[in-house]
N, CA and C atoms as an extended XYZ file, in Angstrom:
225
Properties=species:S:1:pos:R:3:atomname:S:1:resname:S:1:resid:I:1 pbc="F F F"
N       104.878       91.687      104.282 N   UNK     1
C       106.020       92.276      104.984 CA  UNK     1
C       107.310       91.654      104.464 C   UNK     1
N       108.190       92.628      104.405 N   UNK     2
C       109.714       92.200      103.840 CA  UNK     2
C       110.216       91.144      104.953 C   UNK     2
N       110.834       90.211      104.498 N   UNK     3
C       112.493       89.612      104.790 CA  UNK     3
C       113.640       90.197      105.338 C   UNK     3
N       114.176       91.412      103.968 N   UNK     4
C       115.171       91.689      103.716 CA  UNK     4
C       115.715       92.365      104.988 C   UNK     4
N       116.920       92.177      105.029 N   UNK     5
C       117.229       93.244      106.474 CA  UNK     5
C       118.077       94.248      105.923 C   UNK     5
N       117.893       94.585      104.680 N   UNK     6
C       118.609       96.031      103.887 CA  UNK     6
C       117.030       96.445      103.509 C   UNK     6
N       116.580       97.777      104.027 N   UNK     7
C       115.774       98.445      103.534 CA  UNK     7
C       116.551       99.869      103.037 C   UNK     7
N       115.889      100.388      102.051 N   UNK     8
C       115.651      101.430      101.359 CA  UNK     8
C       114.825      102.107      101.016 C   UNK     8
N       114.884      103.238      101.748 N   UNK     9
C       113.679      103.591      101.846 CA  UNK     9
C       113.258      104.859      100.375 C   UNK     9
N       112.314      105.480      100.102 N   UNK    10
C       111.636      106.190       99.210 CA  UNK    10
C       112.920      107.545       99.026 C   UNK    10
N       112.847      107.947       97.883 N   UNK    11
C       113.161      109.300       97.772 CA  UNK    11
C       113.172      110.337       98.800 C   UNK    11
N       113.618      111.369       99.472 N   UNK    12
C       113.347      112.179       99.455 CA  UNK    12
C       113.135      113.495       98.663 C   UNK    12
N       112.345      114.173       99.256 N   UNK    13
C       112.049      115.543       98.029 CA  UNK    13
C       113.507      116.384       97.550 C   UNK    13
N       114.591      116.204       98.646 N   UNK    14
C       115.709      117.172       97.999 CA  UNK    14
C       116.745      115.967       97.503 C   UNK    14
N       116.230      114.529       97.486 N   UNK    15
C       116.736      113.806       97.097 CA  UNK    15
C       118.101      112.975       98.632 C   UNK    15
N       118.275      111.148       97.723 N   UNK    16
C       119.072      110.891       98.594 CA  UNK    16
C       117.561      109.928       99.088 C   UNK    16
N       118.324      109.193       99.770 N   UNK    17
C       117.261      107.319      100.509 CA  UNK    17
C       117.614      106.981      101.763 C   UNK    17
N       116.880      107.062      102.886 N   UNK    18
C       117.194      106.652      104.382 CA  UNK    18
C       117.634      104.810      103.802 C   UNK    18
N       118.711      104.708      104.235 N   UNK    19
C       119.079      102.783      104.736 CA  UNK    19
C       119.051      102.308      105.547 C   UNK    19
N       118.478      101.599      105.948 N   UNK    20
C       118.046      100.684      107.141 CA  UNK    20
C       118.673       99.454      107.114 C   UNK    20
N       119.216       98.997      108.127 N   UNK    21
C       119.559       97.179      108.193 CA  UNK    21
C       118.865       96.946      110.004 C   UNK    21
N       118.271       95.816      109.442 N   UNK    22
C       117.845       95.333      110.936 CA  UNK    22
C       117.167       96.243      111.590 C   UNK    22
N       116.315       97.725      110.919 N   UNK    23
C       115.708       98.580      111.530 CA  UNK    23
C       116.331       99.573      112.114 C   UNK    23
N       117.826       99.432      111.670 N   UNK    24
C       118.133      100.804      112.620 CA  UNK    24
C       118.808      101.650      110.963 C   UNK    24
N       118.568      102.927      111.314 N   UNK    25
C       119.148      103.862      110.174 CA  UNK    25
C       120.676      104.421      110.170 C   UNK    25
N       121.047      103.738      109.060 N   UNK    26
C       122.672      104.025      108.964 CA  UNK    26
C       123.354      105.543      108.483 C   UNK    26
N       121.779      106.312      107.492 N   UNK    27
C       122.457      107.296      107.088 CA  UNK    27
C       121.370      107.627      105.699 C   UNK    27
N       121.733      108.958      105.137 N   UNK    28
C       121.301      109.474      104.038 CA  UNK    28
C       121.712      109.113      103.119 C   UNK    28
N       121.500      108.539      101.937 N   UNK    29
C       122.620      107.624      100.881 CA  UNK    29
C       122.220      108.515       99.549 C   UNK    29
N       123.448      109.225       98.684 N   UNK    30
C       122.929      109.473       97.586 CA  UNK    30
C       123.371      108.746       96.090 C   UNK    30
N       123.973      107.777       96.593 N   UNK    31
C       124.437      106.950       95.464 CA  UNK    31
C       124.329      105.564       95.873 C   UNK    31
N       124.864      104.690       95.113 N   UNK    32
C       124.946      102.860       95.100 CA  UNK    32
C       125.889      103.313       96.328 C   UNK    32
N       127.367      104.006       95.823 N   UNK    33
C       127.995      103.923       96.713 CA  UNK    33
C       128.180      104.315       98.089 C   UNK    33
N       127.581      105.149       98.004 N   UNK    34
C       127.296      105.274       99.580 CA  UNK    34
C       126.442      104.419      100.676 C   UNK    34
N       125.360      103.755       99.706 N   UNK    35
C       124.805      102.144      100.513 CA  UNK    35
C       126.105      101.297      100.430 C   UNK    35
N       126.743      101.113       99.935 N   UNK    36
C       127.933       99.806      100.294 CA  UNK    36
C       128.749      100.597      101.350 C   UNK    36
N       129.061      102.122      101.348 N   UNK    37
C       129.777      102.416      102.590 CA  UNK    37
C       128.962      101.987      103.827 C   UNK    37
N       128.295      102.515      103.724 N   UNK    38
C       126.756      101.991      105.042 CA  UNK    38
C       127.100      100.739      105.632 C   UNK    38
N       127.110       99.807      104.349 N   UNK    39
C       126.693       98.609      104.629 CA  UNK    39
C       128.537       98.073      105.263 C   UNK    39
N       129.129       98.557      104.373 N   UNK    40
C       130.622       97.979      104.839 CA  UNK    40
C       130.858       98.619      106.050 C   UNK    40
N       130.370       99.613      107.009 N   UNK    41
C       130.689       99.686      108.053 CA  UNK    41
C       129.929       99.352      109.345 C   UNK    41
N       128.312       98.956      108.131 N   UNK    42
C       127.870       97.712      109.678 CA  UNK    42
C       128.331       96.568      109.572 C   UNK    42
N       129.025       95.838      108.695 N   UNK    43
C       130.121       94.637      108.884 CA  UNK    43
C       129.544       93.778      107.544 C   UNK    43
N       129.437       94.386      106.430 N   UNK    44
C       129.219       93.531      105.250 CA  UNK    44
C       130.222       94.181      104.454 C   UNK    44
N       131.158       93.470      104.460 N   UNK    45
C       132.191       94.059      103.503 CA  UNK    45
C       132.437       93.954      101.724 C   UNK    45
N       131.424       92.811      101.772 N   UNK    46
C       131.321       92.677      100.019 CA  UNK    46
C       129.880       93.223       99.381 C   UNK    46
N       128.965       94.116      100.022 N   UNK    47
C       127.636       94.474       99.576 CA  UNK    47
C       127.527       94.799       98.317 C   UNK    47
N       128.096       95.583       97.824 N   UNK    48
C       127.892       95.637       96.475 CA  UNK    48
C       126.718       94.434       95.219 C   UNK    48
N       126.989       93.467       95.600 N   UNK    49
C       126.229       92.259       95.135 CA  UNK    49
C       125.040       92.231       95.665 C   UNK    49
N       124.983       92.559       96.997 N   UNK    50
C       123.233       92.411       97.523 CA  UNK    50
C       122.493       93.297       97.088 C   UNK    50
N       122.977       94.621       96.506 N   UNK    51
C       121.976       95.476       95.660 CA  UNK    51
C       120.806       95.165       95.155 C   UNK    51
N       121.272       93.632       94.241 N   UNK    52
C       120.195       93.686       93.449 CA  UNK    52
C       119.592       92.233       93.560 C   UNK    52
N       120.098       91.899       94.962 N   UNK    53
C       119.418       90.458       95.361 CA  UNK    53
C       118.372       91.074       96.568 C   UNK    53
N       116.694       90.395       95.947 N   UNK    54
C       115.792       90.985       96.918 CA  UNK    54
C       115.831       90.435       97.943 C   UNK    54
N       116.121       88.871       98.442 N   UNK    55
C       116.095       88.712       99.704 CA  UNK    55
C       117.180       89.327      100.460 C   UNK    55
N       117.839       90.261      100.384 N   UNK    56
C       118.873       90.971      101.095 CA  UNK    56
C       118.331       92.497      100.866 C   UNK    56
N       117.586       92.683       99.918 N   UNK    57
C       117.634       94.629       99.934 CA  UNK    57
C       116.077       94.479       99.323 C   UNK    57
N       115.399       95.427       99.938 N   UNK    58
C       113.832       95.881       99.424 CA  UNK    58
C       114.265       97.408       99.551 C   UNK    58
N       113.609       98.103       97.905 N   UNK    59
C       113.941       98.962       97.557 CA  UNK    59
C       112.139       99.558       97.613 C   UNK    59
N       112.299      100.648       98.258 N   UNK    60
C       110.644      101.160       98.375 CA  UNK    60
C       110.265      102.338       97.811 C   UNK    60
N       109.345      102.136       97.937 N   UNK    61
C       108.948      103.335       96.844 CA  UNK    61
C       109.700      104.311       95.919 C   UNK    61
N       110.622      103.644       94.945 N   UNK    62
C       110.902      104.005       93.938 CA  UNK    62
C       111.926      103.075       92.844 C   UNK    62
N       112.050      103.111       91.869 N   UNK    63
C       113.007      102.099       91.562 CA  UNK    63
C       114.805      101.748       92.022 C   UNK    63
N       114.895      100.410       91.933 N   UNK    64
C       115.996      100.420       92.435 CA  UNK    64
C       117.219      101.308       91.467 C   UNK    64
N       118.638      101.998       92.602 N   UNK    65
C       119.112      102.640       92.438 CA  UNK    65
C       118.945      104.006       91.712 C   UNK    65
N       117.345      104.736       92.362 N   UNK    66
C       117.006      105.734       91.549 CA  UNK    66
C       117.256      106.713       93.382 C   UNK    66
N       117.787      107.575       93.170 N   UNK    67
C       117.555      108.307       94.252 CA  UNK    67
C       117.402      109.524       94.545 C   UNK    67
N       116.756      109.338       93.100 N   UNK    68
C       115.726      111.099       93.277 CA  UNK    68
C       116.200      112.096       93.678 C   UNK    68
N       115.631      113.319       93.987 N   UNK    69
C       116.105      114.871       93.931 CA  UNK    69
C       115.613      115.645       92.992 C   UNK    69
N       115.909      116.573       93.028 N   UNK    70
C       115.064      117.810       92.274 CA  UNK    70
C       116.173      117.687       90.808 C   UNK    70
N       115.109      117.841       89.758 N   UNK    71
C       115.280      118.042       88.572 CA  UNK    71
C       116.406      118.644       88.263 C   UNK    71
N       117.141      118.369       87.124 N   UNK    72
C       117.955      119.528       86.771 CA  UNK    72
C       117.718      119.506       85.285 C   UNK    72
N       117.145      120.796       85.242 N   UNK    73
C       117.201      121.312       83.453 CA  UNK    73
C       118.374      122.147       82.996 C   UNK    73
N       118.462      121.738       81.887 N   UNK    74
C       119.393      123.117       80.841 CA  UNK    74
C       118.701      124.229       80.411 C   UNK    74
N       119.267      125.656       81.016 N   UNK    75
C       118.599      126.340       80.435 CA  UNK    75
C       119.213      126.879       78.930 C   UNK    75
């Protein structure tokens, strides 16, 4: 079991990652930046840096800062 009290959770299928701190859900995130908005308005104002520190963020089922969505090809 994680530590971290930044979870991230898996892909969704139309894309975009539930964020969690302390278990409660802040929001749909489809970028880095939108986890630091998250995070800067539950009262971490410098997050950006905890991204990629694991005892602060567990990134689940998928790689970190990947946040999935449906494909886009060229036709």
């Amino acid at each position: 079991m994680s530590t971290a009290r930044i979870v991230i959770q898996p892909p969704s299928a139309a894309g975009g990652r539930h964020v969690h701190v302390d278990g409660e859900n802040l929001g749909l995130a489809q970028s880095d930046m939108d986890v630091v908005e998250f995070l800067r308005r539950s009262g971490l104002p410098d997050a950006e840096p905890l991204l990629d520190d694991p005892a602060w963020v567990e990134w689940r089922g998928a790689p970190p800062h990947d946040y999935g969505g449906p494909s886009v090809s060229s036709a």
